[in-house]
JSON list of C-alpha atoms in Angstrom, two decimals:
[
{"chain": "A", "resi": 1, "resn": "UNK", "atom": "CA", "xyz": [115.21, 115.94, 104.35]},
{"chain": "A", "resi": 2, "resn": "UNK", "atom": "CA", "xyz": [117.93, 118.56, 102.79]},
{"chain": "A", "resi": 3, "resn": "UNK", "atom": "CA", "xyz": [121.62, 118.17, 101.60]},
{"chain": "A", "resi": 4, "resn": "UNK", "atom": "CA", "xyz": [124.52, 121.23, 101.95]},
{"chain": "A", "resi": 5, "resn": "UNK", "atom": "CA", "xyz": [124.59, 122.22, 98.35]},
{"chain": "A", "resi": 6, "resn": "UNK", "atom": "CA", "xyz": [128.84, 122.52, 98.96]},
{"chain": "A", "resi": 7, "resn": "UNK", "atom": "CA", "xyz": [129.63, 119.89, 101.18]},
{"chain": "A", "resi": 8, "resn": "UNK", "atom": "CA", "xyz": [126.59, 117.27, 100.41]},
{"chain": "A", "resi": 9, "resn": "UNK", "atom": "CA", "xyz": [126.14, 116.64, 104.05]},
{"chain": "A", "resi": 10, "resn": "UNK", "atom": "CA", "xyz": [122.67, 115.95, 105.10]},
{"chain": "A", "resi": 11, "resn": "UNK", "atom": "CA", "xyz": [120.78, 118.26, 106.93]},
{"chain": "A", "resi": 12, "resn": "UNK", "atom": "CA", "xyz": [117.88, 118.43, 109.15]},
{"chain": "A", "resi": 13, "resn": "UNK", "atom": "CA", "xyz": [114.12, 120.01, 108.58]},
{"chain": "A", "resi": 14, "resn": "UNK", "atom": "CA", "xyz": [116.03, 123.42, 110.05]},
{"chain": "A", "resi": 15, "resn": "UNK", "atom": "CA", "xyz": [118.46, 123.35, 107.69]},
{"chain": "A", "resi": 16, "resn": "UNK", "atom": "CA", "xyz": [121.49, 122.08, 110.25]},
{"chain": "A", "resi": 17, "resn": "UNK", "atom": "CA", "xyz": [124.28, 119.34, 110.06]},
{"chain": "A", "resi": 18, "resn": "UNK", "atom": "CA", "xyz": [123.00, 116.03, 111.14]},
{"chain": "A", "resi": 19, "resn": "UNK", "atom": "CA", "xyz": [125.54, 114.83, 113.55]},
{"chain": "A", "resi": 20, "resn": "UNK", "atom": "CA", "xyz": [124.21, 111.17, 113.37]},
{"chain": "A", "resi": 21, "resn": "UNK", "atom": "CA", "xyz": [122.44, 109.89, 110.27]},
{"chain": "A", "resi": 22, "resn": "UNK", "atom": "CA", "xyz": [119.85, 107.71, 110.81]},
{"chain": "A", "resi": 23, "resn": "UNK", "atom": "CA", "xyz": [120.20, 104.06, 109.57]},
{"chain": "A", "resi": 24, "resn": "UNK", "atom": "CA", "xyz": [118.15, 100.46, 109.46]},
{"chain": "A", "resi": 25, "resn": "UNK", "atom": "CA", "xyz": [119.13, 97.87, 112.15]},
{"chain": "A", "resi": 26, "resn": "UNK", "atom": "CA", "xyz": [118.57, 94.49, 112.38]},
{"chain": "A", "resi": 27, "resn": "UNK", "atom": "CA", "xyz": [118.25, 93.38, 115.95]},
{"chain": "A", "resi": 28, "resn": "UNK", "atom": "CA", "xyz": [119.78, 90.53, 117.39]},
{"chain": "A", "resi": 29, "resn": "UNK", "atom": "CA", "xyz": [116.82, 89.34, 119.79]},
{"chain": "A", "resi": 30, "resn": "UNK", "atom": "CA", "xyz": [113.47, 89.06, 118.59]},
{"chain": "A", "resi": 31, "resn": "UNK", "atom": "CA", "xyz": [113.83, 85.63, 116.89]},
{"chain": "A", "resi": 32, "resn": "UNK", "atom": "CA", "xyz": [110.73, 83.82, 117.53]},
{"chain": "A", "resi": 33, "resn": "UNK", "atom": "CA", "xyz": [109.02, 86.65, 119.60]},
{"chain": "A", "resi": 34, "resn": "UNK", "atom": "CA", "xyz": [105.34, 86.97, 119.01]},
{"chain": "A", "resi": 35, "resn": "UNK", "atom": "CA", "xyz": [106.34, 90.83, 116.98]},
{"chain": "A", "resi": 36, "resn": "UNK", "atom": "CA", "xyz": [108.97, 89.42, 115.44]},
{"chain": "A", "resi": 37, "resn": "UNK", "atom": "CA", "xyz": [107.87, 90.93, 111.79]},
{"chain": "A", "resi": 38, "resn": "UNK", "atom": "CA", "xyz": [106.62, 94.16, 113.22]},
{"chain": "A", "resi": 39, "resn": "UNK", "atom": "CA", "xyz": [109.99, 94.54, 115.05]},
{"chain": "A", "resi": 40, "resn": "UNK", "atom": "CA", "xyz": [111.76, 94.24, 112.00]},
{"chain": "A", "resi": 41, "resn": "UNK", "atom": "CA", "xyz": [109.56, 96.66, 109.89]},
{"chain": "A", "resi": 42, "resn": "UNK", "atom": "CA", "xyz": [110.57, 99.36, 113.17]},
{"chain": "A", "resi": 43, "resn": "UNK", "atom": "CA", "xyz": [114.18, 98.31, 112.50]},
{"chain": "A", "resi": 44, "resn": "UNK", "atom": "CA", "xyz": [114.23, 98.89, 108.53]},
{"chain": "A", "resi": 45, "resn": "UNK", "atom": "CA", "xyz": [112.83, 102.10, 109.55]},
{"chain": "A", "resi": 46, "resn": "UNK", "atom": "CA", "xyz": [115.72, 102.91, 111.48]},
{"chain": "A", "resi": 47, "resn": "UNK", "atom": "CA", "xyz": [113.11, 103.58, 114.38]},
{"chain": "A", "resi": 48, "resn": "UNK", "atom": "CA", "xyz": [113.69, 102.23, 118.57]},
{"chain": "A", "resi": 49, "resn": "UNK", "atom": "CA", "xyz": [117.29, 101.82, 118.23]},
{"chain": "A", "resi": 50, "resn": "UNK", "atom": "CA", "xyz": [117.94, 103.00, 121.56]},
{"chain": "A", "resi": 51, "resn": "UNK", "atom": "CA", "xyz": [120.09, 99.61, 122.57]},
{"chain": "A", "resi": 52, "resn": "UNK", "atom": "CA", "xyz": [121.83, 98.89, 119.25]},
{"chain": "A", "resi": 53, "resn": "UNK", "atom": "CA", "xyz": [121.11, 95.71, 117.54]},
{"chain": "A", "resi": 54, "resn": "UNK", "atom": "CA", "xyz": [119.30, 95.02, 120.49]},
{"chain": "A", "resi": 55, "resn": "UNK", "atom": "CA", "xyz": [115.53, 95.71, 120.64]},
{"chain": "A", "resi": 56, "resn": "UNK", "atom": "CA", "xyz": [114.93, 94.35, 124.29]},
{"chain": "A", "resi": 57, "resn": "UNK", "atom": "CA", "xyz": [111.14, 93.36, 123.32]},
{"chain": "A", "resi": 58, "resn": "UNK", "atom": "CA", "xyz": [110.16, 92.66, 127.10]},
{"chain": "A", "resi": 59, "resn": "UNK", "atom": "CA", "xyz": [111.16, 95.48, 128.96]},
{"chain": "A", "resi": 60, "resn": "UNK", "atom": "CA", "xyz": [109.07, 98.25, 129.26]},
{"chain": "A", "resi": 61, "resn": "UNK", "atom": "CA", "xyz": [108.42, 101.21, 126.97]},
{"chain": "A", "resi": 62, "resn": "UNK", "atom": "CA", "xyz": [108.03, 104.86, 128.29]},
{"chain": "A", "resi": 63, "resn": "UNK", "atom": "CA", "xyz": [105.09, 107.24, 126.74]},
{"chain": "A", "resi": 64, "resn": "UNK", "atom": "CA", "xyz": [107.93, 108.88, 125.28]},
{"chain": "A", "resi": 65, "resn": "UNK", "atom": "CA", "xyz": [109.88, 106.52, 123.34]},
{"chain": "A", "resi": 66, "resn": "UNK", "atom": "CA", "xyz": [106.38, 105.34, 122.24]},
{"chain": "A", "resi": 67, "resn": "UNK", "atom": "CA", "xyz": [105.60, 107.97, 121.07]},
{"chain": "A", "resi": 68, "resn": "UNK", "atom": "CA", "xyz": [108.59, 108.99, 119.58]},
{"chain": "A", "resi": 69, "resn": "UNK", "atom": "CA", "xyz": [108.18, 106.01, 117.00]},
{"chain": "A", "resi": 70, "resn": "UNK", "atom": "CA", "xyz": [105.05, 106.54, 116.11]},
{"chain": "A", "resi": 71, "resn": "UNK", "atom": "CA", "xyz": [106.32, 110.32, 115.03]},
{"chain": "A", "resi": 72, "resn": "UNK", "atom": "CA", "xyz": [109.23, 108.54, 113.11]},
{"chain": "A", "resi": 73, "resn": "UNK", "atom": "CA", "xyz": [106.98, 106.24, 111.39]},
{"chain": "A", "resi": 74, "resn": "UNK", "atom": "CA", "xyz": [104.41, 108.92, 110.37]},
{"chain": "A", "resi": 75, "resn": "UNK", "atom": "CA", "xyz": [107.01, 111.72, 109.73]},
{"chain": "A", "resi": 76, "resn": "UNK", "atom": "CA", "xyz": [110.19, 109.72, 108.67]},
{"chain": "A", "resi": 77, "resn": "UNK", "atom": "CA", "xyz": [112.65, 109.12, 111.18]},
{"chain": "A", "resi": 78, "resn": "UNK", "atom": "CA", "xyz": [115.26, 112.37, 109.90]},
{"chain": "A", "resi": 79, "resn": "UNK", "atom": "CA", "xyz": [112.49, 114.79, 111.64]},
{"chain": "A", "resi": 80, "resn": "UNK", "atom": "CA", "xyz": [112.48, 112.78, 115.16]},
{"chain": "A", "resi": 81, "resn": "UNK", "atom": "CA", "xyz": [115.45, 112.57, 115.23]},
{"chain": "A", "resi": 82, "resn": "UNK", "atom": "CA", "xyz": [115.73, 116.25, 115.36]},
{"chain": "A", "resi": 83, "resn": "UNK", "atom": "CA", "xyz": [113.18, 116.34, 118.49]},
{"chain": "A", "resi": 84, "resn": "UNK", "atom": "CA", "xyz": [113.55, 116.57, 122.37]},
{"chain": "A", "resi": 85, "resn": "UNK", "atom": "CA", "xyz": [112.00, 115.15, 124.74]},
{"chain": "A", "resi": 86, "resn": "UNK", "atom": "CA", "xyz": [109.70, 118.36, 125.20]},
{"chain": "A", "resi": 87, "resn": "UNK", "atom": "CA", "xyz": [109.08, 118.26, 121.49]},
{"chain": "A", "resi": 88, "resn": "UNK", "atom": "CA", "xyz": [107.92, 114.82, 120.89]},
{"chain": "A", "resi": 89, "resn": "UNK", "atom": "CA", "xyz": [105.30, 115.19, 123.78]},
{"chain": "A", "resi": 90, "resn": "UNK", "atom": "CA", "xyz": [104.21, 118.62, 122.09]},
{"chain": "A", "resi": 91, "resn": "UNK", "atom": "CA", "xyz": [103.37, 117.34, 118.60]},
{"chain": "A", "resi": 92, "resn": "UNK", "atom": "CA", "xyz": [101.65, 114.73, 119.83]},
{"chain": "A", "resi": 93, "resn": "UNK", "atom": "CA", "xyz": [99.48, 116.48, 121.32]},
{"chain": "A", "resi": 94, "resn": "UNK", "atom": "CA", "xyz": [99.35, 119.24, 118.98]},
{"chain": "A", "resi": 95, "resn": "UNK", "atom": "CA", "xyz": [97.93, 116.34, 116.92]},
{"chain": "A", "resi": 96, "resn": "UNK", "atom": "CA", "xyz": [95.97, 115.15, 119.44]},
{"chain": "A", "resi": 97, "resn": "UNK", "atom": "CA", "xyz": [97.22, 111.55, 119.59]},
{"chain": "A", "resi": 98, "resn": "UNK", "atom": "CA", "xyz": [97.14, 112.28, 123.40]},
{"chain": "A", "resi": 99, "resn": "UNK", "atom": "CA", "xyz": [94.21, 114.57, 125.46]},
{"chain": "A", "resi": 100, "resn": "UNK", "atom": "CA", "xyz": [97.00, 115.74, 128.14]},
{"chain": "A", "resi": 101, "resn": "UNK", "atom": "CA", "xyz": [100.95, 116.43, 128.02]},
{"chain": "A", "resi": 102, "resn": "UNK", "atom": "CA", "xyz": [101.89, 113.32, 129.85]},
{"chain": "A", "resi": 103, "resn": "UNK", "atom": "CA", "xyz": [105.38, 112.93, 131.12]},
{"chain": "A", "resi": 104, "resn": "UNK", "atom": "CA", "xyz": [108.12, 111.20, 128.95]},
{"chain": "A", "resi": 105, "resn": "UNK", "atom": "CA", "xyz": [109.66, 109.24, 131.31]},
{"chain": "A", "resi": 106, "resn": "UNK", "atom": "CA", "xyz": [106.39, 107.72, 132.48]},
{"chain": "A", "resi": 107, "resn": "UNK", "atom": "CA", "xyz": [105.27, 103.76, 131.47]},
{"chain": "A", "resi": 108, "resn": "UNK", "atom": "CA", "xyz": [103.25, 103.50, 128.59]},
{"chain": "A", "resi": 109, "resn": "UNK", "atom": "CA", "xyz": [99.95, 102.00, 129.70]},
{"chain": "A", "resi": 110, "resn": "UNK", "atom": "CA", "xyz": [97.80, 99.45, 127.69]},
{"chain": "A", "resi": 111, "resn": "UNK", "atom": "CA", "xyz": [94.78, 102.66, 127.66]},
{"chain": "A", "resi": 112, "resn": "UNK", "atom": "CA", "xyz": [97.53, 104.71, 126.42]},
{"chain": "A", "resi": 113, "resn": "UNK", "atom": "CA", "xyz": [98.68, 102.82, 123.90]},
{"chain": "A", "resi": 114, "resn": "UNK", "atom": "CA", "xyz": [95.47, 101.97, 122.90]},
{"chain": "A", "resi": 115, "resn": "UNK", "atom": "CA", "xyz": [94.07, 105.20, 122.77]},
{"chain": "A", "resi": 116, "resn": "UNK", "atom": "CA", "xyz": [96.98, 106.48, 120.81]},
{"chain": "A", "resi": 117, "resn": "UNK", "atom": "CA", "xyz": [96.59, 103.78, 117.77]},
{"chain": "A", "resi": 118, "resn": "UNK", "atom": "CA", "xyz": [92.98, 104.72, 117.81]},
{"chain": "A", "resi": 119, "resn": "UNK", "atom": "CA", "xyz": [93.54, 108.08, 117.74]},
{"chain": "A", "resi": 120, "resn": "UNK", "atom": "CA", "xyz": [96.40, 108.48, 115.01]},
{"chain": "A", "resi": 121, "resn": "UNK", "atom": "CA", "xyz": [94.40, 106.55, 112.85]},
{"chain": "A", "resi": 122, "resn": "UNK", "atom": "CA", "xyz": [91.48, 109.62, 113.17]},
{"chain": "A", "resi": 123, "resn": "UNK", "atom": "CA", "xyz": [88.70, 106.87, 114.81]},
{"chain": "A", "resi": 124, "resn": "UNK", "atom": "CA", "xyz": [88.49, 109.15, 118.20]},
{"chain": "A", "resi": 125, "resn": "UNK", "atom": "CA", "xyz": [85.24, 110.43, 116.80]},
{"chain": "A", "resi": 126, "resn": "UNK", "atom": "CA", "xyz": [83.44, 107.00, 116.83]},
{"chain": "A", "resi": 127, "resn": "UNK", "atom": "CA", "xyz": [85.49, 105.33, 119.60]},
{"chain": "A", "resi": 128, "resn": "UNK", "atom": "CA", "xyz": [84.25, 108.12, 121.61]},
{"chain": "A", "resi": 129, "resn": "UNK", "atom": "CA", "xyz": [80.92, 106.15, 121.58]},
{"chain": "A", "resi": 130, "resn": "UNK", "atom": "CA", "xyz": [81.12, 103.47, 124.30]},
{"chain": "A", "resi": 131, "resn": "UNK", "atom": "CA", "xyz": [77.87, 102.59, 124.18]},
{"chain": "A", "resi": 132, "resn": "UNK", "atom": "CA", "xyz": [77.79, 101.50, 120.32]},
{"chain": "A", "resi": 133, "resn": "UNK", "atom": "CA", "xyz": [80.82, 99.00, 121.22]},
{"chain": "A", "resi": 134, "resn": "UNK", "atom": "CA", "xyz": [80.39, 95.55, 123.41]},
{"chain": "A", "resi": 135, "resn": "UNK", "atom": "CA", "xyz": [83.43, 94.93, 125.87]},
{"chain": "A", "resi": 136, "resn": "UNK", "atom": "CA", "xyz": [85.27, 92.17, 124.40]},
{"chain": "A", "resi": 137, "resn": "UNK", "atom": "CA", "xyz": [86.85, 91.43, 127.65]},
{"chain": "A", "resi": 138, "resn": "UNK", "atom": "CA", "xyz": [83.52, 91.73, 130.09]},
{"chain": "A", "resi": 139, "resn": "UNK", "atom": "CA", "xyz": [85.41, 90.47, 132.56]},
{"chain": "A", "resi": 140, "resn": "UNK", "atom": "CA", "xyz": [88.21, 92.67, 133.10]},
{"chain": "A", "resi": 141, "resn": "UNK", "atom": "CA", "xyz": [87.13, 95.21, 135.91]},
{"chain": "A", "resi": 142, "resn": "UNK", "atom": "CA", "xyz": [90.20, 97.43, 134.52]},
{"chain": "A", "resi": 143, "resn": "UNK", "atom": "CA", "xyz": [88.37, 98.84, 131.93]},
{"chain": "A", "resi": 144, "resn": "UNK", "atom": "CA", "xyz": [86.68, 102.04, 132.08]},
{"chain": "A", "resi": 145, "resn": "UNK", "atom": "CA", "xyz": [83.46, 101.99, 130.69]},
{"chain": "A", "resi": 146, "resn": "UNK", "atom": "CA", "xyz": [83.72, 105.68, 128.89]},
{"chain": "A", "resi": 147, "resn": "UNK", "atom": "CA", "xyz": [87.09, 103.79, 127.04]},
{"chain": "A", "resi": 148, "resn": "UNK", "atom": "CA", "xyz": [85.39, 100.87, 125.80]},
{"chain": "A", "resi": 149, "resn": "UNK", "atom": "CA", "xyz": [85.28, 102.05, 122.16]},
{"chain": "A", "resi": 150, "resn": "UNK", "atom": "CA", "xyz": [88.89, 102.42, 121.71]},
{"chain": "A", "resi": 151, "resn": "UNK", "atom": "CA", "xyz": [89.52, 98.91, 123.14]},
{"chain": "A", "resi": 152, "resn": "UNK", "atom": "CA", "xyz": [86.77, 97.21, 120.65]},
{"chain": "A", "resi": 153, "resn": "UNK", "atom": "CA", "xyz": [87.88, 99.03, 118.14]},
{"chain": "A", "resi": 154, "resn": "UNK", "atom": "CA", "xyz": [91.49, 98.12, 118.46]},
{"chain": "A", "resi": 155, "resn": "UNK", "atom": "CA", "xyz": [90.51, 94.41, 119.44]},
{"chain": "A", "resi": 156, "resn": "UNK", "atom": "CA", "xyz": [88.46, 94.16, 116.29]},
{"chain": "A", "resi": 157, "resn": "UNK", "atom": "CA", "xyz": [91.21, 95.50, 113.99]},
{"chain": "A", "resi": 158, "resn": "UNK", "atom": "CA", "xyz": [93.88, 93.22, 115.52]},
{"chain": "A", "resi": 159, "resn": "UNK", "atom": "CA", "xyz": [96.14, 95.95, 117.01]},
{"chain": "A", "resi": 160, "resn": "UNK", "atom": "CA", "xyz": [97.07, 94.60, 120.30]},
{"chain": "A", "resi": 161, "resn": "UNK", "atom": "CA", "xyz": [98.56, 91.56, 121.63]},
{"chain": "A", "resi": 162, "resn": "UNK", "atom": "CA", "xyz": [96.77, 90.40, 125.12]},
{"chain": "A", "resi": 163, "resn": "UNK", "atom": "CA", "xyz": [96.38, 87.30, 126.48]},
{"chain": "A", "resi": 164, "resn": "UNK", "atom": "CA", "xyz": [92.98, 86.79, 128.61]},
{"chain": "A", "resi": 165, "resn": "UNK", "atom": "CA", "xyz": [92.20, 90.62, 130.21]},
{"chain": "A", "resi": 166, "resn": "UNK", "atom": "CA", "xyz": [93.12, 93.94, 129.06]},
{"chain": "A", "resi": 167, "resn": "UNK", "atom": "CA", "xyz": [94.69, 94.64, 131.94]},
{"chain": "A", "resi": 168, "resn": "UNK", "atom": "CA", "xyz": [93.96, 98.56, 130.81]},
{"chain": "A", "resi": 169, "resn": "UNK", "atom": "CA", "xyz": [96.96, 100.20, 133.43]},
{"chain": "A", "resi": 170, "resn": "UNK", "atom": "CA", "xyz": [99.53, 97.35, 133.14]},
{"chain": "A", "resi": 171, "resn": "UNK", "atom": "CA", "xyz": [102.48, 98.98, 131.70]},
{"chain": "A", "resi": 172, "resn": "UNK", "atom": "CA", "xyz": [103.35, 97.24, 127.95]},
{"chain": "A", "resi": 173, "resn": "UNK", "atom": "CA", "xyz": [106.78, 96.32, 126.33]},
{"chain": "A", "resi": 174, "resn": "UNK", "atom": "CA", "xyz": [108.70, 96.97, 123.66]},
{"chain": "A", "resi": 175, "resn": "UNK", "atom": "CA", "xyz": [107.48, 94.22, 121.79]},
{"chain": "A", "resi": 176, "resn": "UNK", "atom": "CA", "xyz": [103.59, 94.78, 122.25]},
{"chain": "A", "resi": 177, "resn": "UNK", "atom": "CA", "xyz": [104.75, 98.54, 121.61]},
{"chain": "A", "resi": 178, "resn": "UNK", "atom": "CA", "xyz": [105.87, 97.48, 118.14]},
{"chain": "A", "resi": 179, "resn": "UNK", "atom": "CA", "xyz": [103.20, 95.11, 117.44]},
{"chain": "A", "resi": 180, "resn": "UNK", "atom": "CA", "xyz": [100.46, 98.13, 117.79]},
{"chain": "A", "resi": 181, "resn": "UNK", "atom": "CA", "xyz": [102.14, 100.67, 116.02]},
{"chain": "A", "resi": 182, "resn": "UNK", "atom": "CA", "xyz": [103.45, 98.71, 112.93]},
{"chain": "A", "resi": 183, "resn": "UNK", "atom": "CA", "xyz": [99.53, 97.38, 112.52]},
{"chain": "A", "resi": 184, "resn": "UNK", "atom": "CA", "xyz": [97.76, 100.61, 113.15]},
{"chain": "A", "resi": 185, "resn": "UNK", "atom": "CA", "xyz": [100.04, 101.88, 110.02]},
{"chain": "A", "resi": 186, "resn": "UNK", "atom": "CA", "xyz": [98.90, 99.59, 108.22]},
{"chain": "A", "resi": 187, "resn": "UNK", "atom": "CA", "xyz": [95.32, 99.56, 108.46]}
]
């Protein structure tokens, strides 16, 4: 966000050396996974980088490095970078993206994420409303009926990627991680 004005070395939103600047990556395996595109959109971004030009779209995502991205691709990835763990978990909820400080470390559920999207793209209000929304997977006795709006919402608007059920507490990957956040951005 800033440059020394003697040196010319960048500088973070406290006015402090960056140690490692940012940069795009192009991963080396996501060809012909379902997020392929939206994988590449996080990589130009310089965002989930965590495993070099490796994305490792089927392994599991923590609420943290979840959330982490979806600070980078709202705020630009120079002011993440600049965040700890305690941090990232505090502006999101400062922003009320999530109702409770959840731990980092934890998987990132399919509720969570969906909740999240819907949330950081200010629909809370109306997805709040379960009983305005049908169930689009009726048959899926993981859903909470008080969280039906956020999952017809975000089934409508063609954030996720499931199969058959919702499976609402099945922990997601990378991938499906990508997927949502790159297409709530963009509606």
């Amino acid at each position: 966000a800033m440059i020394d004005a003697v040196s010319g070395k960048a500088l973070n939103s406290m006015g402090e050396p960056l140690e490692k600047q940012p940069t795009a990556h192009n991963f080396d395996d996501i060809a012909g996974h379902f997020a392929e595109q939206e994988i590449r959109l996080i990589g130009q971004a310089g965002l989930m980088n965590e495993y070099g030009n490796q994305f490792r779209p089927d392994i599991i995502i923590s609420n943290g490095e979840y959330l982490r991205a979806m600070l980078g691709a709202v705020d630009g990835v120079w002011y993440v970078s600049s965040l700890n763990e305690k941090e990232v978990i505090e502006t999101c909820y400062a922003r009320e993206w999530i109702t409770e400080k959840v731990p980092y470390q934890d998987d990132l559920t399919r509720q969570m994420l969906t909740e999240v999207a819907i949330r950081s793209m200010g629909l809370e209000k109306v997805a709040r409303h379960s009983s305005i929304f049908i169930n689009p997977f009726p048959d899926d006795s993981s859903i909470n009926e008080s969280k039906v709006g956020y999952i017809a919402l975000a089934t409508a608007m063609d954030l996720l990627h499931v199969d058959k059920d919702f499976k609402a507490h099945e922990a997601v990957t990378r991938g499906e991680a990508a997927f949502t956040l790159i297409r709530s951005l963009h509606r």
